[in-house]
Amino acid sequence: MSVATAIRTTSEPRPSRGRALLVGSIVTFVAGLPTFFNRTDLPALENWGTIHLALVLQALPFLVLGVVVSAVLSTFVAPGAMARVVPRTTIVAVPVAALAAAALPGCECSSVPVAGRLVSRGVPPAAALTFLLAAPAINPIVLIATSVAFPGRPEMVAARFVASFLAATVVGLLWSRRRDASTLRFRGHEHTGTPAERFTSTVTHDFVQAGGFLVMGAAIVATIQTVVAPTTLQRLGGQGVVAVVLLSLAAFAMSLCSEADAFVAAGMAQFSPTARLAFLVVGPMVDVKLVLMQAGSFGRDFAVRFAPLTFVCAVASASLVGWVML
Amino acid sequence: MLAVGLLALHVGLSDRILTFLRPQMRPYLVISGAVLAVVAVVVLLAEQRVASRAPVTTRGTDADHGGDEHRGHDHDHDHDRGHRASRAGWMLLLPMFVAVVVAPGTLGAWAADRQRGVMFAGTYDFDVGPFLQAHAIAGTVPEMRLIDFSTAAADEADRAQLAAVSVQLTGFINRSDADAEVPDEVMLDRFIVGCCVADAALLEVRLSGEIPMELESEQWVVVTVRFDPEASPLATDVRRGESPVARVESVRPIDPPNEPYEYLYG
């Protein structure tokens, strides 16, 4: 497999053997898929390819938007300058960041590079992370899509907004209390040269970094969607807490775009409203695709610690809000 | 990156986009593809200039990598970072590989069979009365989307009106295997897409009556049908995965349409 060998030859000066191993094994796994499916089930491979390309192509415009915004910040805002405009105390900055996120009509894919760049421009990491979580969940487009998918159920839209806001804020505040909170580093770096040169090299660097991980995420999601039968969820069913956990895990694995998840949730009529709310709150904040992109932008150690925290907070927040409002 | 940009442009400017995404995404995909391609070319040209002015001697291996845009600005950064980024960046070639080698097509009978039982059962808003009335006045056979047909068919108030007229539906034929529970069932299938095909849901109508045997699975057809309320489930049963039944009056094979899916948003 030429792609796989190409990767291996480029990784000769291993700065981190574990990372090379991880990337290598994913690539080999993905590259091996065709051979596997060719022998067993050709439609499965085609299905995988269709979903993989669809995920990548769908995310591409949002990723490019995020990268361009990030590059504009990088080019025209001096490092650390944002520290002056952001509220000084974390307890204020975090909710403000969550509200600011509501105004960015982007998908999860644009918020990763933007949040990273905000950190390098002086925004407290906790606030930037809150922004990262809130942007895809509570922007107007997503809320409108939710109300279209749940006609006559405005409480679903309200509950989604409240639960997502709550979860994003809580994660931000919890993260700010970590001892190593301020050590979060965006793995993009500063470029030199004229503004135009800085702009193009930032776009290039951020895109290659986040895009590579996006492709990996899309490959994994496509594999899950192809291998796990869609009827599985229906068969498992479940009530109460089981249903909430089940749909939260489903949201994590399916990695749907936050504009489309409401209509999938609307179709899951056999699950309780609270479980469906959990599906809508967890999906935009933490899913396979997103965790990989975060690993790409902030490092794997960060993603490993941040994702479970987010998952737990999102599920808890959805359960609480669902219990009160639905 | 150039390759990804060009792939996005190619897909965006041809009808292949409709295999993957909803049509409204087209301008955004084209713009982002163009941005990527332009930036990639600018960066590559800048590198050429740098390379010709001061030949890079320390990074000989990079020459073998072809279009890796990282080569250019690695010279003012630590090698560690550049390498980590470019290794992830190689993954960007995977979509190209998939597009060429796998050449994925639209979702078809295989995907439909797997989704049976989780058909779209959202609370979609559709009022069949005015729709049919407009056609009755114009004297035309109503052409319905499967989503509208299924919604009206499951609605207690709307189904009588729907059963009163013949309507035209477009979709692909899906025959059950000979060893299936009920052999020789024929379905009319089409997927509905919210954002991209990763969230596609199946729409399905069970066809009764005469369907020519030469129409194989995945053959696209326009059928004129009459809804059969006796045999069709109400909304509560639809949620259990049962589909409406319609009696076929005529079948006309067609080429696969440009837009192979129905779309949830406009």
Short mmCIF file of C-alpha atoms in Angstrom, two decimals, chain A residues 16-217:
data_model
loop_
_atom_site.label_atom_id
_atom_site.label_comp_id
_atom_site.label_asym_id
_atom_site.label_seq_id
_atom_site.Cartn_x
_atom_site.Cartn_y
_atom_site.Cartn_z
CA SER A 16 7.60 10.43 19.61
CA ARG A 17 7.54 6.76 18.81
CA GLY A 18 4.04 6.29 20.26
CA ARG A 19 2.49 8.84 17.98
CA ALA A 20 4.16 7.40 14.90
CA LEU A 21 2.92 3.99 15.92
CA LEU A 22 -0.63 5.26 16.38
CA VAL A 23 -0.73 7.02 13.04
CA GLY A 24 0.95 4.09 11.34
CA SER A 25 -1.48 1.55 12.69
CA ILE A 26 -4.52 3.62 11.78
CA VAL A 27 -3.21 4.07 8.27
CA THR A 28 -2.43 0.40 7.90
CA PHE A 29 -5.85 -0.47 9.25
CA VAL A 30 -7.61 1.86 6.86
CA ALA A 31 -5.42 0.89 3.93
CA GLY A 32 -6.11 -2.73 4.75
CA LEU A 33 -9.84 -2.25 4.62
CA PRO A 34 -10.12 -2.49 0.82
CA THR A 35 -8.37 -5.84 0.72
CA PHE A 36 -10.57 -7.09 3.51
CA PHE A 37 -13.79 -5.95 1.93
CA ASN A 38 -12.80 -6.93 -1.56
CA ARG A 39 -12.73 -10.49 -0.45
CA THR A 40 -15.92 -10.40 1.54
CA ASP A 41 -18.35 -7.67 0.70
CA LEU A 42 -17.88 -5.12 -2.03
CA PRO A 43 -20.98 -3.00 -1.24
CA ALA A 44 -19.64 -2.56 2.27
CA LEU A 45 -16.45 -1.02 0.93
CA GLU A 46 -18.40 1.25 -1.36
CA ASN A 47 -20.63 2.26 1.53
CA TRP A 48 -17.55 3.00 3.60
CA GLY A 49 -16.03 5.09 0.81
CA THR A 50 -19.21 7.08 0.28
CA ILE A 51 -19.56 7.91 3.96
CA HIS A 52 -15.87 8.69 4.34
CA LEU A 53 -15.79 11.10 1.42
CA ALA A 54 -19.10 12.65 2.46
CA LEU A 55 -17.77 13.37 5.96
CA VAL A 56 -14.55 14.87 4.63
CA LEU A 57 -16.24 16.98 1.96
CA GLN A 58 -18.91 18.17 4.33
CA ALA A 59 -16.39 19.25 6.93
CA LEU A 60 -14.02 20.86 4.43
CA PRO A 61 -15.76 24.24 3.98
CA PHE A 62 -16.11 24.61 7.75
CA LEU A 63 -12.52 23.63 8.36
CA VAL A 64 -11.31 26.10 5.72
CA LEU A 65 -13.44 28.83 7.30
CA GLY A 66 -11.94 28.04 10.70
CA VAL A 67 -8.41 27.98 9.34
CA VAL A 68 -8.86 31.28 7.53
CA VAL A 69 -10.30 32.99 10.62
CA SER A 70 -7.42 31.55 12.60
CA ALA A 71 -4.90 32.84 10.08
CA VAL A 72 -6.50 36.30 10.13
CA LEU A 73 -6.16 36.36 13.91
CA SER A 74 -2.59 35.18 13.59
CA THR A 75 -1.70 37.80 11.01
CA PHE A 76 -3.38 40.89 12.41
CA VAL A 77 -3.56 40.37 16.15
CA ALA A 78 -0.35 40.46 18.13
CA PRO A 79 0.33 37.50 20.41
CA GLY A 80 -1.26 38.08 23.80
CA ALA A 81 -3.24 41.10 22.62
CA MET A 82 -6.59 39.47 23.27
CA ALA A 83 -5.79 39.27 26.96
CA ARG A 84 -6.71 42.92 27.25
CA VAL A 85 -10.24 42.63 25.82
CA VAL A 86 -11.21 39.44 27.60
CA PRO A 87 -12.74 39.77 31.09
CA ARG A 88 -10.00 39.25 33.60
CA THR A 89 -11.62 36.78 35.95
CA THR A 90 -12.21 33.30 34.63
CA ILE A 91 -15.61 33.08 36.25
CA VAL A 92 -16.79 35.90 33.98
CA ALA A 93 -14.70 35.07 30.92
CA VAL A 94 -16.02 31.53 30.59
CA PRO A 95 -19.76 32.32 30.28
CA VAL A 96 -18.92 35.27 28.03
CA ALA A 97 -16.98 32.92 25.77
CA ALA A 98 -19.95 30.55 25.66
CA LEU A 99 -22.25 33.37 24.58
CA ALA A 100 -19.75 34.68 22.03
CA ALA A 101 -19.68 31.19 20.57
CA ALA A 102 -23.39 31.38 19.89
CA ALA A 103 -22.72 34.05 17.29
CA LEU A 104 -20.33 31.97 15.17
CA PRO A 105 -22.46 29.95 12.78
CA GLY A 106 -19.80 27.32 12.35
CA CYS A 107 -19.70 23.61 12.71
CA GLU A 108 -17.43 21.79 15.13
CA CYS A 109 -14.73 21.63 12.47
CA SER A 110 -14.23 25.41 12.32
CA SER A 111 -14.11 25.94 16.04
CA VAL A 112 -11.02 23.78 16.64
CA PRO A 113 -8.47 25.95 14.80
CA VAL A 114 -10.16 29.18 15.91
CA ALA A 115 -10.11 28.18 19.57
CA GLY A 116 -6.46 27.18 19.26
CA ARG A 117 -5.53 30.53 17.81
CA LEU A 118 -7.49 32.36 20.50
CA VAL A 119 -5.30 30.71 23.12
CA SER A 120 -2.13 31.88 21.38
CA ARG A 121 -3.58 35.40 21.26
CA GLY A 122 -4.05 35.70 24.99
CA VAL A 123 -7.51 34.31 25.65
CA PRO A 124 -7.46 32.19 28.83
CA PRO A 125 -7.46 28.51 27.83
CA ALA A 126 -10.58 27.80 29.87
CA ALA A 127 -12.53 30.45 27.97
CA ALA A 128 -11.20 29.27 24.61
CA LEU A 129 -12.18 25.71 25.40
CA THR A 130 -15.66 26.82 26.40
CA PHE A 131 -15.87 28.57 23.06
CA LEU A 132 -14.71 25.39 21.35
CA LEU A 133 -17.50 23.38 22.98
CA ALA A 134 -20.29 25.93 22.71
CA ALA A 135 -19.80 27.16 19.13
CA PRO A 136 -21.13 24.09 17.31
CA ALA A 137 -23.88 23.41 19.83
CA ILE A 138 -25.77 26.62 20.32
CA ASN A 139 -25.38 28.76 17.21
CA PRO A 140 -28.54 30.04 15.50
CA ILE A 141 -28.36 27.68 12.51
CA VAL A 142 -28.24 24.62 14.72
CA LEU A 143 -31.08 25.88 16.89
CA ILE A 144 -33.25 26.59 13.85
CA ALA A 145 -32.51 23.12 12.48
CA THR A 146 -33.53 21.70 15.83
CA SER A 147 -36.85 23.54 15.81
CA VAL A 148 -37.51 22.30 12.26
CA ALA A 149 -36.83 18.72 13.34
CA PHE A 150 -39.06 19.03 16.41
CA PRO A 151 -42.08 21.02 15.18
CA GLY A 152 -44.35 22.12 18.00
CA ARG A 153 -41.71 21.23 20.60
CA PRO A 154 -39.95 24.54 21.35
CA GLU A 155 -38.93 23.17 24.74
CA MET A 156 -36.52 20.85 22.91
CA VAL A 157 -34.72 23.84 21.36
CA ALA A 158 -34.63 25.65 24.70
CA ALA A 159 -33.40 22.55 26.50
CA ARG A 160 -30.66 22.05 23.93
CA PHE A 161 -29.48 25.61 24.33
CA VAL A 162 -29.54 25.54 28.12
CA ALA A 163 -27.93 22.11 28.47
CA SER A 164 -25.14 22.88 25.95
CA PHE A 165 -24.44 26.26 27.52
CA LEU A 166 -24.34 24.72 30.97
CA ALA A 167 -22.06 21.87 29.92
CA ALA A 168 -19.63 24.17 28.06
CA THR A 169 -19.44 26.57 31.00
CA VAL A 170 -18.94 23.83 33.57
CA VAL A 171 -16.18 22.20 31.55
CA GLY A 172 -14.47 25.58 31.16
CA LEU A 173 -14.63 26.32 34.87
CA LEU A 174 -13.47 22.86 35.86
CA TRP A 175 -10.58 23.07 33.43
CA SER A 176 -9.52 26.46 34.80
CA ARG A 177 -9.08 24.87 38.22
CA ARG A 178 -6.58 22.36 36.96
CA ARG A 179 -3.04 23.06 38.07
CA ASP A 180 -1.75 22.74 34.52
CA ALA A 181 -4.62 24.73 33.02
CA SER A 182 -2.45 27.54 31.72
CA THR A 183 0.05 25.22 30.11
CA LEU A 184 -2.29 24.39 27.25
CA ARG A 185 -0.40 25.07 24.05
CA PHE A 186 -1.81 25.31 20.61
CA ARG A 187 0.43 23.34 18.31
CA GLY A 188 0.31 25.94 15.61
CA HIS A 189 3.35 28.16 15.61
CA GLU A 190 4.23 31.68 14.69
CA HIS A 191 5.36 32.39 11.20
CA THR A 192 7.64 35.15 10.04
CA GLY A 193 7.68 37.31 6.94
CA THR A 194 5.26 39.72 5.31
CA PRO A 195 1.59 39.58 6.34
CA ALA A 196 0.73 37.73 3.13
CA GLU A 197 3.42 35.13 3.81
CA ARG A 198 2.31 34.77 7.39
CA PHE A 199 -1.27 34.33 6.27
CA THR A 200 -0.57 31.64 3.67
CA SER A 201 1.80 29.67 5.84
CA THR A 202 -0.61 29.74 8.77
CA VAL A 203 -3.46 28.53 6.56
CA THR A 204 -1.23 25.79 5.21
CA HIS A 205 0.06 24.67 8.54
CA ASP A 206 -3.27 24.70 10.37
CA PHE A 207 -5.09 23.03 7.52
CA VAL A 208 -2.59 20.22 7.10
CA GLN A 209 -2.56 19.63 10.83
CA ALA A 210 -6.31 19.65 11.48
CA GLY A 211 -7.20 18.20 8.08
CA GLY A 212 -5.03 15.14 8.51
CA PHE A 213 -6.76 14.32 11.75
CA LEU A 214 -10.16 15.08 10.25
CA VAL A 215 -9.48 12.48 7.55
CA MET A 216 -8.51 9.93 10.19
CA GLY A 217 -11.65 10.69 12.17
#
